[in-house]
Amino acid sequence: MSKGRVLIAYSGGLDTSCILVWLIEQGYEVLAYMANLGQEEDFEAAREKALKIGAKKVYIEDLRRVFVDEIIFPAIQANAIYENVYLLGTSLARPVIARRQIEIAIKEDCQFVSHGCTGKGNDQVRFELAFYALKPDIKVIAPWRIPEFYERFPGRQALLNYAAEKGIPVVQTAAKPWSTDENLFHISYEAGILEDPNVTPPKDMWKLTVDPEDAPNTPERISITFDKGIPVKVVNHNDGTTVTDSLELFIYLNTLARRNGIGRIDIVENRFIGIKSRGCYETPGGTILRAAHVDLEGLVLDRQVRSLRDQFITPQFSHILYNGQYFSPEREFLSASLLASQKTVNGEVKLKLYKGNVIVEGRKSDTEKLYDMEESSMDVQGGFSPVDSEGFIKIQSIRLKKWGESAH
Amino acid sequence: MSKGRVLIAYSGGLDTSCILVWLIEQGYEVLAYMANLGQEEDFEAAREKALKIGAKKVYIEDLRRVFVDEIIFPAIQANAIYENVYLLGTSLARPVIARRQIEIAIKEDCQFVSHGCTGKGNDQVRFELAFYALKPDIKVIAPWRIPEFYERFPGRQALLNYAAEKGIPVVQTAAKPWSTDENLFHISYEAGILEDPNVTPPKDMWKLTVDPEDAPNTPERISITFDKGIPVKVVNHNDGTTVTDSLELFIYLNTLARRNGIGRIDIVENRFIGIKSRGCYETPGGTILRAAHVDLEGLVLDRQVRSLRDQFITPQFSHILYNGQYFSPEREFLSASLLASQKTVNGEVKLKLYKGNVIVEGRKSDTEKLYDMEESSMDVQGGFSPVDSEGFIKIQSIRLKKWGESAH
Amino acid sequence: MSKGRVLIAYSGGLDTSCILVWLIEQGYEVLAYMANLGQEEDFEAAREKALKIGAKKVYIEDLRRVFVDEIIFPAIQANAIYENVYLLGTSLARPVIARRQIEIAIKEDCQFVSHGCTGKGNDQVRFELAFYALKPDIKVIAPWRIPEFYERFPGRQALLNYAAEKGIPVVQTAAKPWSTDENLFHISYEAGILEDPNVTPPKDMWKLTVDPEDAPNTPERISITFDKGIPVKVVNHNDGTTVTDSLELFIYLNTLARRNGIGRIDIVENRFIGIKSRGCYETPGGTILRAAHVDLEGLVLDRQVRSLRDQFITPQFSHILYNGQYFSPEREFLSASLLASQKTVNGEVKLKLYKGNVIVEGRKSDTEKLYDMEESSMDVQGGFSPVDSEGFIKIQSIRLKKWGESAH
Amino acid sequence: MSKGRVLIAYSGGLDTSCILVWLIEQGYEVLAYMANLGQEEDFEAAREKALKIGAKKVYIEDLRRVFVDEIIFPAIQANAIYENVYLLGTSLARPVIARRQIEIAIKEDCQFVSHGCTGKGNDQVRFELAFYALKPDIKVIAPWRIPEFYERFPGRQALLNYAAEKGIPVVQTAAKPWSTDENLFHISYEAGILEDPNVTPPKDMWKLTVDPEDAPNTPERISITFDKGIPVKVVNHNDGTTVTDSLELFIYLNTLARRNGIGRIDIVENRFIGIKSRGCYETPGGTILRAAHVDLEGLVLDRQVRSLRDQFITPQFSHILYNGQYFSPEREFLSASLLASQKTVNGEVKLKLYKGNVIVEGRKSDTEKLYDMEESSMDVQGGFSPVDSEGFIKIQSIRLKKWGESAH
């Protein structure tokens, strides 16, 4: 008798194929689920493989648009960034994947969901907190945390042996000396030779973007238009290309950034579970978008709103996403606040893309008028009297004079 | 009879020369003070000019080392940045200039200090809050806020006429269509044609750095060593140059950054007095240093200390500096906290400099061991059991399950 | 010819009566405006007095309900408090008064508004920032900041002389040795003998509440019901009184608090303009409401939402109100966030009122289920396995062990 | 052969006595450790009992002074408070207990430490995070998380049976229908009948303080002197009693507070592990001290320092303590910052204690002069010109006018 139905997040690779077969071996009925978030993948080959090795059913879901609209663009609105540098590409994908997995699990009456994450990383946390928040009674099977599984498969060779034994097809590619995770927003590289944080990543590791040294010698000039902090139009001034559909727009920015060598980083970060780890990331289109959004806010966002948003929402939203708490009351709370911060973020930013650089060349807004050229001018006497500044300074100094008197 | 003695912050330019003469005309005895913070300037010519037009005495003070040691390096420790982008170059210089001005004023029995700042900018605030905090009974003469002065000199031509009339020597250079402020850390450009925030700055505006497009095609590789967050050594791996003296080190980083096109930005920012203004800045060496410091902290700073420092000290310290409150109890309070955050920031960062890019290529620390290659490894089972992660996630999910049950 | 029309915020007292007459003397046409925010006042007598001394028209506006609904209750939702102690009673009233003043000024074609605030306090700032935000081209006449006014009236006797001279009726009451400001929410006492912060306020100063020592020896028990953080019902369990209308409810809570000696404080606070000042306050009903709201949030608000709200909204909202920036983009931003935080704040709190104490005796919520008696129980094994806690602690300790190894 | 040596945190009660015997039964050598933190306890009886039931050795450590000096007073400096209400009494004691336990474990070559905490509470986390930070290789035995233990002892009766069987003496007291934890700073009540958050605690539950209704009808007046935020003297003005020794001073404040019914609260709080629980607490002396310290800061702490301290240190320090991370880099970082904030907190506060109320009646400082009676005075024109306020407001309004123009 079946132990129940499991929906496994399946990648088509060695690990999740072995897990799939192992779960069947343990007495479960297994369904496979693949989320298309824009990663390079032969989804149909994976479907066939899953069915061949015993999956009852395979779901392949194109979640790219919802990823862009519901997650990537709000992250841009928030200027989301982790530990000053990382644009959160892996974390952003997780809520979209997990939510669809739970939806299918419910539809298919699966009591279990499963995944191939290790027991030391952030992703197990991200997936499972999402699962539990969305369906508190779901049961999770995480084989890499089950002793009888991980003791049976102590390394890659053990998995290969199992695959041979069970007739799991294995693509004969030389394993890269690092792991990757790819989606529309970014690719990550970690583990293997990267574990020494002082080893410079080899030139051929980087996959999404051209090396800045190999990028074109001629810059490309574009402009991006935002509406309430959401990008709604990209124009390439070199060739006149114009894109407005959200998914196409993001893909197009990726194309531009990739060919101009934009979006690489290399960091040591702090995982949620308290371990430091080294990661390299490419976030091509996202790097352009964030630069443009940050710039436009200078023109159209009130100083105090910006300061409050920067202090509260940006870091909290980023930590919450990194730590896998997208489906949580605090994230909903922050999203409502974020929305309230973006109503004036309307306008257009001009950018030059050149060998790894995103260079702002100007910005304007037809609707938002907080910037006042005359008032701002050092030459024109307008808006207020210089005498007012005198009073302003005098009042500001009251407290400091008092302190100066008593401290020195 | 004299109205008293004034120490004026003198630049040698048209404005402060006219102010100097005007103050004498008003009945003051005037002494001139020039701070050498590394700006390009013919100090001796300025000294002669000041004396020629009536200054009783001229002080020219080389404050570059104290600027680097007391202000720039702590700003690097704090990862100081204003509104996500601006490295605060003008703000950083002000405390050093103002403090020496007060010291000289005290020594020379000046009841007054004076400056040439306009009535609409940040600098008047920065100078005067410093003056008042350091010497609460000082009197400040800010001619650009005195109606009888600014009404008499409504534009450059009026100043030129006055100079001609009073025999003030004027260097016949074509005025640039923008203003600049330069020091060892940066140069700013604002006003004039830059007041339209959508106008791209002309290529020949940028003074300190070469255009990235004109920078060398071959990258330079360097490493920077930090001790408690302070840079103590720079090595150029292309040619073996090694620098350890703080001032020389910073000047050398400037040289490297300038020739590789590093450190340009263009923003609309919010001035303290509530006006938005557009500024372009070059911060060559500071840009490299900040990138290196941020990176090293990934390796050696505890996650929670970093998070607290990022949330509290970085933004507050930056705002306080921008707003001219360096000499204040809150800045002293933050500096004490900052110091406490940096005791483990020891190690070395490898960087590649290339056409505007500062690319991190690795980092290490001989003394700090928070990063643990084995523990971090996805391949090795070590440090803790994967079963622990299960419990961690389960406990983290308690609250979210409860929320999931009640919200959906 | 008239210099224009002025709408003055009129109190009926000596100061604003003299100002009213002085403005007429200066050539203005003057209209008077009184806001009824629940202070003890003979509004009709004041109306007659204003007309008698030359006001063209008098507006007396009952703003009590809007004060409760739009300002007081949101402040309760925010747990608003300034410098740990002060419930912001004066600040809360200002936006309501200022907004109506501007509405009437517009309706009556007044180019000017005026008030009787001194040049050293917070209220001038609060009123004027509201005026300027609501009607940027309004002109403000603040006589206590106009030298020809304040030099003419250096003290109370000068005002009395002027009143006598101009036929302004003066009520012959002995002046209290302190100033007060009263509204529905609170009364403040400051200045005069209170300026020595070590002087204990005399027993007969306190006006709104009975001295705790004189309050009844028998406690009163009540319960307050909240809906989305807004109080919607008060029940007195001693006598069965039930109140649900917002204004009546707040007035009733005032009655209860006043007779039980609840809501007195005595502090030294930091004014916006950088001066420390001593104030004594009575906030009877507000003190009960805040205690009840804070308590209920324990039961029904998610931990992280509470923590974020406490860290961001409560202090910022309080500072913004204190500093007179109610009509500002940042306050609108915070209000949107606040709203998002309160959707689960539904339930009922039981309180005992006794001689200055507000004692929570229990709370419940029929709709919100984040509190789970079984899960919380130390006796019952339920919800999760104790083994999970082991993993939770182990994972939490990874970082601390690493630190322990390197630090000691 | 022994499995090793265990140092158990022993209370003398039924639970830890059974655990002690059970550990011996499991093959461990067991030493007992009792920390005297001021709880009511017959330590000598407990010592005899421990020895009688098999402990090899018993340590009874008087940690009261270190508790006051190292933990309680810094918490007062920080105004530490959890979720607006709770003064953290249990959390504060844990670091002191855990540190001494590790010191003795090291001295006695114990490989293990053990405690009687349940698997659902905060205390297991607090103890164990401290253990691991102080001695990363220590092994922890937490029987209430070990299935073979907690399944064997599903309730109190099972423990009683075991005690009878093993000859463990049991004091025949009627078990209270709640649990308590007591130390010098506070006592907590939770569980049992308190698990229904709407049940009012019975009058006879409260142990440390007299019911406010039964407290004296005559107030007591005292003053407390602080030096750098640390209380250094208490004077009782009713009878002249003066105390200056830190431990005696704190005990004396407890005496005063207890007899005046001061320091009771009743809350629903959020445990670290994500469960809500209801707790009642009495914190007599701490409640007085916190009120006094908060008040004095109004007089002597700079506005901005206070605001930064309130926003950063108070909530973070409180959360860190609550969550058991006292021995952590972030707590050390915050302590350094806290210290920097307290250097001006010098002065004296006058208080009236009356039936549950702590009423501030005045404060003064001989050394700190940020409060300036003349400057603060509404009557005196001094320190600055009212015209300055005009400029201050005008400048503050620039941004709001701009917003007003565009928003309305």
mmCIF file with all atom_site columns, C-alpha atoms in Angstrom, chain A residues 83-84 118-120 124 132-133 136 145 195 197-198 200 213 219 266 268 270-272 275-278 295 298-299 301 303 306 311 316 327-330 350 352 354-357 361-364 371 373-378 380 382 384 386 389-390 393-394 396-397 399 401 403-404, chain B residues 83-84 118-120 124 132-133 136 145 195 197-198 200 213 219 266 268 270-272 275-278 295 298-299 301 303 306 310-311 316 327-330 350 352 354-357 361-364 371 373-378 380 382 384 386 389-390 393-394 397 399 401 403-404:
data_model
loop_
_atom_site.group_PDB
_atom_site.id
_atom_site.type_symbol
_atom_site.label_atom_id
_atom_site.label_alt_id
_atom_site.label_comp_id
_atom_site.label_asym_id
_atom_site.label_entity_id
_atom_site.label_seq_id
_atom_site.pdbx_PDB_ins_code
_atom_site.Cartn_x
_atom_site.Cartn_y
_atom_site.Cartn_z
_atom_site.occupancy
_atom_site.B_iso_or_equiv
_atom_site.pdbx_formal_charge
_atom_site.auth_seq_id
_atom_site.auth_comp_id
_atom_site.auth_asym_id
_atom_site.auth_atom_id
_atom_site.pdbx_PDB_model_num
ATOM 1   C CA . GLU A 1 83  ? 24.418 42.808 2.975   1.00 0.00 ? 83  GLU A CA 1
ATOM 2   C CA . ASN A 1 84  ? 25.050 45.835 0.748   1.00 0.00 ? 84  ASN A CA 1
ATOM 3   C CA . THR A 1 118 ? 20.857 20.169 1.258   1.00 0.00 ? 118 THR A CA 1
ATOM 4   C CA . GLY A 1 119 ? 20.633 20.458 5.034   1.00 0.00 ? 119 GLY A CA 1
ATOM 5   C CA . LYS A 1 120 ? 23.103 23.310 5.289   1.00 0.00 ? 120 LYS A CA 1
ATOM 6   C CA . GLN A 1 124 ? 15.539 24.294 2.507   1.00 0.00 ? 124 GLN A CA 1
ATOM 7   C CA . TYR A 1 132 ? 4.115  25.536 5.982   1.00 0.00 ? 132 TYR A CA 1
ATOM 8   C CA . ALA A 1 133 ? 2.738  29.060 5.757   1.00 0.00 ? 133 ALA A CA 1
ATOM 9   C CA . PRO A 1 136 ? 0.219  24.343 7.592   1.00 0.00 ? 136 PRO A CA 1
ATOM 10  C CA . ARG A 1 145 ? 18.246 15.644 5.999   1.00 0.00 ? 145 ARG A CA 1
ATOM 11  C CA . GLU A 1 195 ? 34.783 27.548 -1.028  1.00 0.00 ? 195 GLU A CA 1
ATOM 12  C CA . PRO A 1 197 ? 37.094 32.787 -0.495  1.00 0.00 ? 197 PRO A CA 1
ATOM 13  C CA . ASN A 1 198 ? 40.448 33.927 -1.744  1.00 0.00 ? 198 ASN A CA 1
ATOM 14  C CA . THR A 1 200 ? 39.406 34.148 -7.942  1.00 0.00 ? 200 THR A CA 1
ATOM 15  C CA . GLU A 1 213 ? 36.957 43.098 -20.801 1.00 0.00 ? 213 GLU A CA 1
ATOM 16  C CA . PRO A 1 219 ? 28.467 52.059 -25.151 1.00 0.00 ? 219 PRO A CA 1
ATOM 17  C CA . ASP A 1 266 ? 31.585 37.915 -5.664  1.00 0.00 ? 266 ASP A CA 1
ATOM 18  C CA . VAL A 1 268 ? 31.061 36.167 1.381   1.00 0.00 ? 268 VAL A CA 1
ATOM 19  C CA . ASN A 1 270 ? 25.875 35.197 6.043   1.00 0.00 ? 270 ASN A CA 1
ATOM 20  C CA . ARG A 1 271 ? 23.367 32.401 5.560   1.00 0.00 ? 271 ARG A CA 1
ATOM 21  C CA . PHE A 1 272 ? 20.216 32.397 7.644   1.00 0.00 ? 272 PHE A CA 1
ATOM 22  C CA . ILE A 1 275 ? 27.141 29.953 8.439   1.00 0.00 ? 275 ILE A CA 1
ATOM 23  C CA . LYS A 1 276 ? 29.219 32.225 6.272   1.00 0.00 ? 276 LYS A CA 1
ATOM 24  C CA . SER A 1 277 ? 29.463 31.127 2.660   1.00 0.00 ? 277 SER A CA 1
ATOM 25  C CA . ARG A 1 278 ? 30.996 32.442 -0.511  1.00 0.00 ? 278 ARG A CA 1
ATOM 26  C CA . ASP A 1 295 ? 18.374 57.269 -9.351  1.00 0.00 ? 295 ASP A CA 1
ATOM 27  C CA . GLY A 1 298 ? 16.381 61.066 -6.068  1.00 0.00 ? 298 GLY A CA 1
ATOM 28  C CA . LEU A 1 299 ? 14.270 63.200 -8.357  1.00 0.00 ? 299 LEU A CA 1
ATOM 29  C CA . LEU A 1 301 ? 10.724 60.866 -3.781  1.00 0.00 ? 301 LEU A CA 1
ATOM 30  C CA . ARG A 1 303 ? 13.494 63.186 1.413   1.00 0.00 ? 303 ARG A CA 1
ATOM 31  C CA . ARG A 1 306 ? 13.064 58.039 1.161   1.00 0.00 ? 306 ARG A CA 1
ATOM 32  C CA . GLN A 1 311 ? 15.882 52.591 6.921   1.00 0.00 ? 311 GLN A CA 1
ATOM 33  C CA . GLN A 1 316 ? 13.783 44.396 6.401   1.00 0.00 ? 316 GLN A CA 1
ATOM 34  C CA . PHE A 1 327 ? 4.668  34.239 3.049   1.00 0.00 ? 327 PHE A CA 1
ATOM 35  C CA . SER A 1 328 ? 4.413  35.917 6.402   1.00 0.00 ? 328 SER A CA 1
ATOM 36  C CA . PRO A 1 329 ? 2.463  38.684 8.080   1.00 0.00 ? 329 PRO A CA 1
ATOM 37  C CA . GLU A 1 330 ? 5.566  40.854 8.267   1.00 0.00 ? 330 GLU A CA 1
ATOM 38  C CA . LYS A 1 350 ? 18.757 57.783 -19.132 1.00 0.00 ? 350 LYS A CA 1
ATOM 39  C CA . LYS A 1 352 ? 24.771 54.400 -20.606 1.00 0.00 ? 352 LYS A CA 1
ATOM 40  C CA . TYR A 1 354 ? 29.522 50.153 -21.003 1.00 0.00 ? 354 TYR A CA 1
ATOM 41  C CA . LYS A 1 355 ? 31.818 47.296 -20.047 1.00 0.00 ? 355 LYS A CA 1
ATOM 42  C CA . GLY A 1 356 ? 30.286 46.457 -16.694 1.00 0.00 ? 356 GLY A CA 1
ATOM 43  C CA . ASN A 1 357 ? 29.219 50.017 -15.900 1.00 0.00 ? 357 ASN A CA 1
ATOM 44  C CA . GLU A 1 361 ? 23.167 60.271 -17.700 1.00 0.00 ? 361 GLU A CA 1
ATOM 45  C CA . GLY A 1 362 ? 20.013 62.108 -16.693 1.00 0.00 ? 362 GLY A CA 1
ATOM 46  C CA . ARG A 1 363 ? 16.458 61.737 -15.446 1.00 0.00 ? 363 ARG A CA 1
ATOM 47  C CA . LYS A 1 364 ? 13.154 63.551 -15.728 1.00 0.00 ? 364 LYS A CA 1
ATOM 48  C CA . TYR A 1 371 ? 12.610 69.150 -7.879  1.00 0.00 ? 371 TYR A CA 1
ATOM 49  C CA . MET A 1 373 ? 15.218 74.097 -10.855 1.00 0.00 ? 373 MET A CA 1
ATOM 50  C CA . GLU A 1 374 ? 14.825 77.694 -9.793  1.00 0.00 ? 374 GLU A CA 1
ATOM 51  C CA . GLU A 1 375 ? 14.654 76.988 -6.092  1.00 0.00 ? 375 GLU A CA 1
ATOM 52  C CA . SER A 1 376 ? 17.632 74.694 -6.338  1.00 0.00 ? 376 SER A CA 1
ATOM 53  C CA . SER A 1 377 ? 19.700 77.212 -8.253  1.00 0.00 ? 377 SER A CA 1
ATOM 54  C CA . MET A 1 378 ? 22.590 78.781 -6.422  1.00 0.00 ? 378 MET A CA 1
ATOM 55  C CA . VAL A 1 380 ? 18.743 82.732 -8.429  1.00 0.00 ? 380 VAL A CA 1
ATOM 56  C CA . GLY A 1 382 ? 13.945 82.488 -5.176  1.00 0.00 ? 382 GLY A CA 1
ATOM 57  C CA . PHE A 1 384 ? 12.928 81.717 0.257   1.00 0.00 ? 384 PHE A CA 1
ATOM 58  C CA . PRO A 1 386 ? 18.723 83.658 2.629   1.00 0.00 ? 386 PRO A CA 1
ATOM 59  C CA . SER A 1 389 ? 18.748 79.983 6.454   1.00 0.00 ? 389 SER A CA 1
ATOM 60  C CA . GLU A 1 390 ? 20.300 82.112 9.163   1.00 0.00 ? 390 GLU A CA 1
ATOM 61  C CA . ILE A 1 393 ? 21.075 77.393 11.430  1.00 0.00 ? 393 ILE A CA 1
ATOM 62  C CA . LYS A 1 394 ? 20.715 79.392 14.622  1.00 0.00 ? 394 LYS A CA 1
ATOM 63  C CA . GLN A 1 396 ? 19.757 74.012 14.828  1.00 0.00 ? 396 GLN A CA 1
ATOM 64  C CA . SER A 1 397 ? 22.758 75.269 16.760  1.00 0.00 ? 397 SER A CA 1
ATOM 65  C CA . ARG A 1 399 ? 21.383 72.292 21.169  1.00 0.00 ? 399 ARG A CA 1
ATOM 66  C CA . LYS A 1 401 ? 26.017 75.279 21.573  1.00 0.00 ? 401 LYS A CA 1
ATOM 67  C CA . TRP A 1 403 ? 26.609 70.805 24.319  1.00 0.00 ? 403 TRP A CA 1
ATOM 68  C CA . GLY A 1 404 ? 29.685 72.760 23.287  1.00 0.00 ? 404 GLY A CA 1
ATOM 69  C CA . GLU B 1 83  ? 20.950 58.300 -0.252  1.00 0.00 ? 83  GLU B CA 1
ATOM 70  C CA . ASN B 1 84  ? 22.441 55.025 -1.508  1.00 0.00 ? 84  ASN B CA 1
ATOM 71  C CA . THR B 1 118 ? 25.571 80.803 -0.368  1.00 0.00 ? 118 THR B CA 1
ATOM 72  C CA . GLY B 1 119 ? 22.348 80.925 1.582   1.00 0.00 ? 119 GLY B CA 1
ATOM 73  C CA . LYS B 1 120 ? 20.785 77.952 -0.143  1.00 0.00 ? 120 LYS B CA 1
ATOM 74  C CA . GLN B 1 124 ? 26.719 77.193 5.339   1.00 0.00 ? 124 GLN B CA 1
ATOM 75  C CA . TYR B 1 132 ? 28.906 77.073 17.130  1.00 0.00 ? 132 TYR B CA 1
ATOM 76  C CA . ALA B 1 133 ? 29.552 73.646 18.616  1.00 0.00 ? 133 ALA B CA 1
ATOM 77  C CA . PRO B 1 136 ? 29.401 78.689 21.158  1.00 0.00 ? 136 PRO B CA 1
ATOM 78  C CA . ARG B 1 145 ? 22.900 85.946 3.622   1.00 0.00 ? 145 ARG B CA 1
ATOM 79  C CA . GLU B 1 195 ? 20.605 72.328 -12.871 1.00 0.00 ? 195 GLU B CA 1
ATOM 80  C CA . PRO B 1 197 ? 18.726 67.048 -14.090 1.00 0.00 ? 197 PRO B CA 1
ATOM 81  C CA . ASN B 1 198 ? 18.186 65.555 -17.515 1.00 0.00 ? 198 ASN B CA 1
ATOM 82  C CA . THR B 1 200 ? 24.118 64.754 -19.408 1.00 0.00 ? 200 THR B CA 1
ATOM 83  C CA . GLU B 1 213 ? 36.039 54.658 -22.213 1.00 0.00 ? 213 GLU B CA 1
ATOM 84  C CA . PRO B 1 219 ? 43.274 45.854 -15.782 1.00 0.00 ? 219 PRO B CA 1
ATOM 85  C CA . ASP B 1 266 ? 25.538 61.766 -11.070 1.00 0.00 ? 266 ASP B CA 1
ATOM 86  C CA . VAL B 1 268 ? 19.682 64.287 -7.547  1.00 0.00 ? 268 VAL B CA 1
ATOM 87  C CA . ASN B 1 270 ? 18.059 66.086 -0.950  1.00 0.00 ? 270 ASN B CA 1
ATOM 88  C CA . ARG B 1 271 ? 19.843 68.962 0.734   1.00 0.00 ? 271 ARG B CA 1
ATOM 89  C CA . PHE B 1 272 ? 19.473 69.403 4.470   1.00 0.00 ? 272 PHE B CA 1
ATOM 90  C CA . ILE B 1 275 ? 15.697 71.468 -1.529  1.00 0.00 ? 275 ILE B CA 1
ATOM 91  C CA . LYS B 1 276 ? 16.487 68.850 -4.111  1.00 0.00 ? 276 LYS B CA 1
ATOM 92  C CA . SER B 1 277 ? 19.622 69.515 -6.102  1.00 0.00 ? 277 SER B CA 1
ATOM 93  C CA . ARG B 1 278 ? 21.621 67.772 -8.769  1.00 0.00 ? 278 ARG B CA 1
ATOM 94  C CA . ASP B 1 295 ? 33.724 43.026 0.949   1.00 0.00 ? 295 ASP B CA 1
ATOM 95  C CA . GLY B 1 298 ? 31.516 39.748 4.619   1.00 0.00 ? 298 GLY B CA 1
ATOM 96  C CA . LEU B 1 299 ? 34.381 37.514 5.656   1.00 0.00 ? 299 LEU B CA 1
ATOM 97  C CA . LEU B 1 301 ? 32.171 40.540 10.631  1.00 0.00 ? 301 LEU B CA 1
ATOM 98  C CA . ARG B 1 303 ? 26.128 38.616 10.817  1.00 0.00 ? 303 ARG B CA 1
ATOM 99  C CA . ARG B 1 306 ? 26.884 43.727 10.542  1.00 0.00 ? 306 ARG B CA 1
ATOM 100 C CA . ASP B 1 310 ? 24.171 48.606 8.679   1.00 0.00 ? 310 ASP B CA 1
ATOM 101 C CA . GLN B 1 311 ? 20.852 49.579 10.137  1.00 0.00 ? 311 GLN B CA 1
ATOM 102 C CA . GLN B 1 316 ? 22.835 57.776 10.849  1.00 0.00 ? 316 GLN B CA 1
ATOM 103 C CA . PHE B 1 327 ? 30.690 68.092 16.241  1.00 0.00 ? 327 PHE B CA 1
ATOM 104 C CA . SER B 1 328 ? 27.743 66.804 18.185  1.00 0.00 ? 328 SER B CA 1
ATOM 105 C CA . PRO B 1 329 ? 26.999 64.373 20.977  1.00 0.00 ? 329 PRO B CA 1
ATOM 106 C CA . GLU B 1 330 ? 25.235 62.032 18.561  1.00 0.00 ? 330 GLU B CA 1
ATOM 107 C CA . LYS B 1 350 ? 42.139 41.447 -3.837  1.00 0.00 ? 350 LYS B CA 1
ATOM 108 C CA . LYS B 1 352 ? 40.836 44.258 -10.186 1.00 0.00 ? 352 LYS B CA 1
ATOM 109 C CA . TYR B 1 354 ? 39.246 48.121 -14.994 1.00 0.00 ? 354 TYR B CA 1
ATOM 110 C CA . LYS B 1 355 ? 37.516 50.910 -16.889 1.00 0.00 ? 355 LYS B CA 1
ATOM 111 C CA . GLY B 1 356 ? 35.304 52.193 -14.091 1.00 0.00 ? 356 GLY B CA 1
ATOM 112 C CA . ASN B 1 357 ? 34.906 48.812 -12.393 1.00 0.00 ? 357 ASN B CA 1
ATOM 113 C CA . GLU B 1 361 ? 38.632 38.843 -6.783  1.00 0.00 ? 361 GLU B CA 1
ATOM 114 C CA . GLY B 1 362 ? 39.110 37.318 -3.359  1.00 0.00 ? 362 GLY B CA 1
ATOM 115 C CA . ARG B 1 363 ? 39.710 38.046 0.312   1.00 0.00 ? 363 ARG B CA 1
ATOM 116 C CA . LYS B 1 364 ? 41.371 36.439 3.293   1.00 0.00 ? 364 LYS B CA 1
ATOM 117 C CA . TYR B 1 371 ? 34.341 31.773 7.969   1.00 0.00 ? 371 TYR B CA 1
ATOM 118 C CA . MET B 1 373 ? 35.393 26.354 4.834   1.00 0.00 ? 373 MET B CA 1
ATOM 119 C CA . GLU B 1 374 ? 34.408 22.934 6.059   1.00 0.00 ? 374 GLU B CA 1
ATOM 120 C CA . GLU B 1 375 ? 31.274 24.045 7.829   1.00 0.00 ? 375 GLU B CA 1
ATOM 121 C CA . SER B 1 376 ? 30.251 26.101 4.850   1.00 0.00 ? 376 SER B CA 1
ATOM 122 C CA . SER B 1 377 ? 30.807 23.256 2.421   1.00 0.00 ? 377 SER B CA 1
ATOM 123 C CA . MET B 1 378 ? 27.734 21.714 0.887   1.00 0.00 ? 378 MET B CA 1
ATOM 124 C CA . VAL B 1 380 ? 31.018 17.808 3.805   1.00 0.00 ? 380 VAL B CA 1
ATOM 125 C CA . GLY B 1 382 ? 30.382 18.684 9.484   1.00 0.00 ? 382 GLY B CA 1
ATOM 126 C CA . PHE B 1 384 ? 26.132 20.145 12.817  1.00 0.00 ? 384 PHE B CA 1
ATOM 127 C CA . PRO B 1 386 ? 21.219 18.066 9.000   1.00 0.00 ? 386 PRO B CA 1
ATOM 128 C CA . SER B 1 389 ? 18.085 22.149 10.342  1.00 0.00 ? 389 SER B CA 1
ATOM 129 C CA . GLU B 1 390 ? 14.832 20.221 10.440  1.00 0.00 ? 390 GLU B CA 1
ATOM 130 C CA . ILE B 1 393 ? 12.779 25.103 10.308  1.00 0.00 ? 393 ILE B CA 1
ATOM 131 C CA . LYS B 1 394 ? 10.004 23.496 12.302  1.00 0.00 ? 394 LYS B CA 1
ATOM 132 C CA . SER B 1 397 ? 7.432  27.685 11.058  1.00 0.00 ? 397 SER B CA 1
ATOM 133 C CA . ARG B 1 399 ? 4.393  31.205 13.964  1.00 0.00 ? 399 ARG B CA 1
ATOM 134 C CA . LYS B 1 401 ? 1.666  27.995 10.398  1.00 0.00 ? 401 LYS B CA 1
ATOM 135 C CA . TRP B 1 403 ? -0.728 32.701 10.644  1.00 0.00 ? 403 TRP B CA 1
ATOM 136 C CA . GLY B 1 404 ? -1.385 30.437 7.664   1.00 0.00 ? 404 GLY B CA 1
#
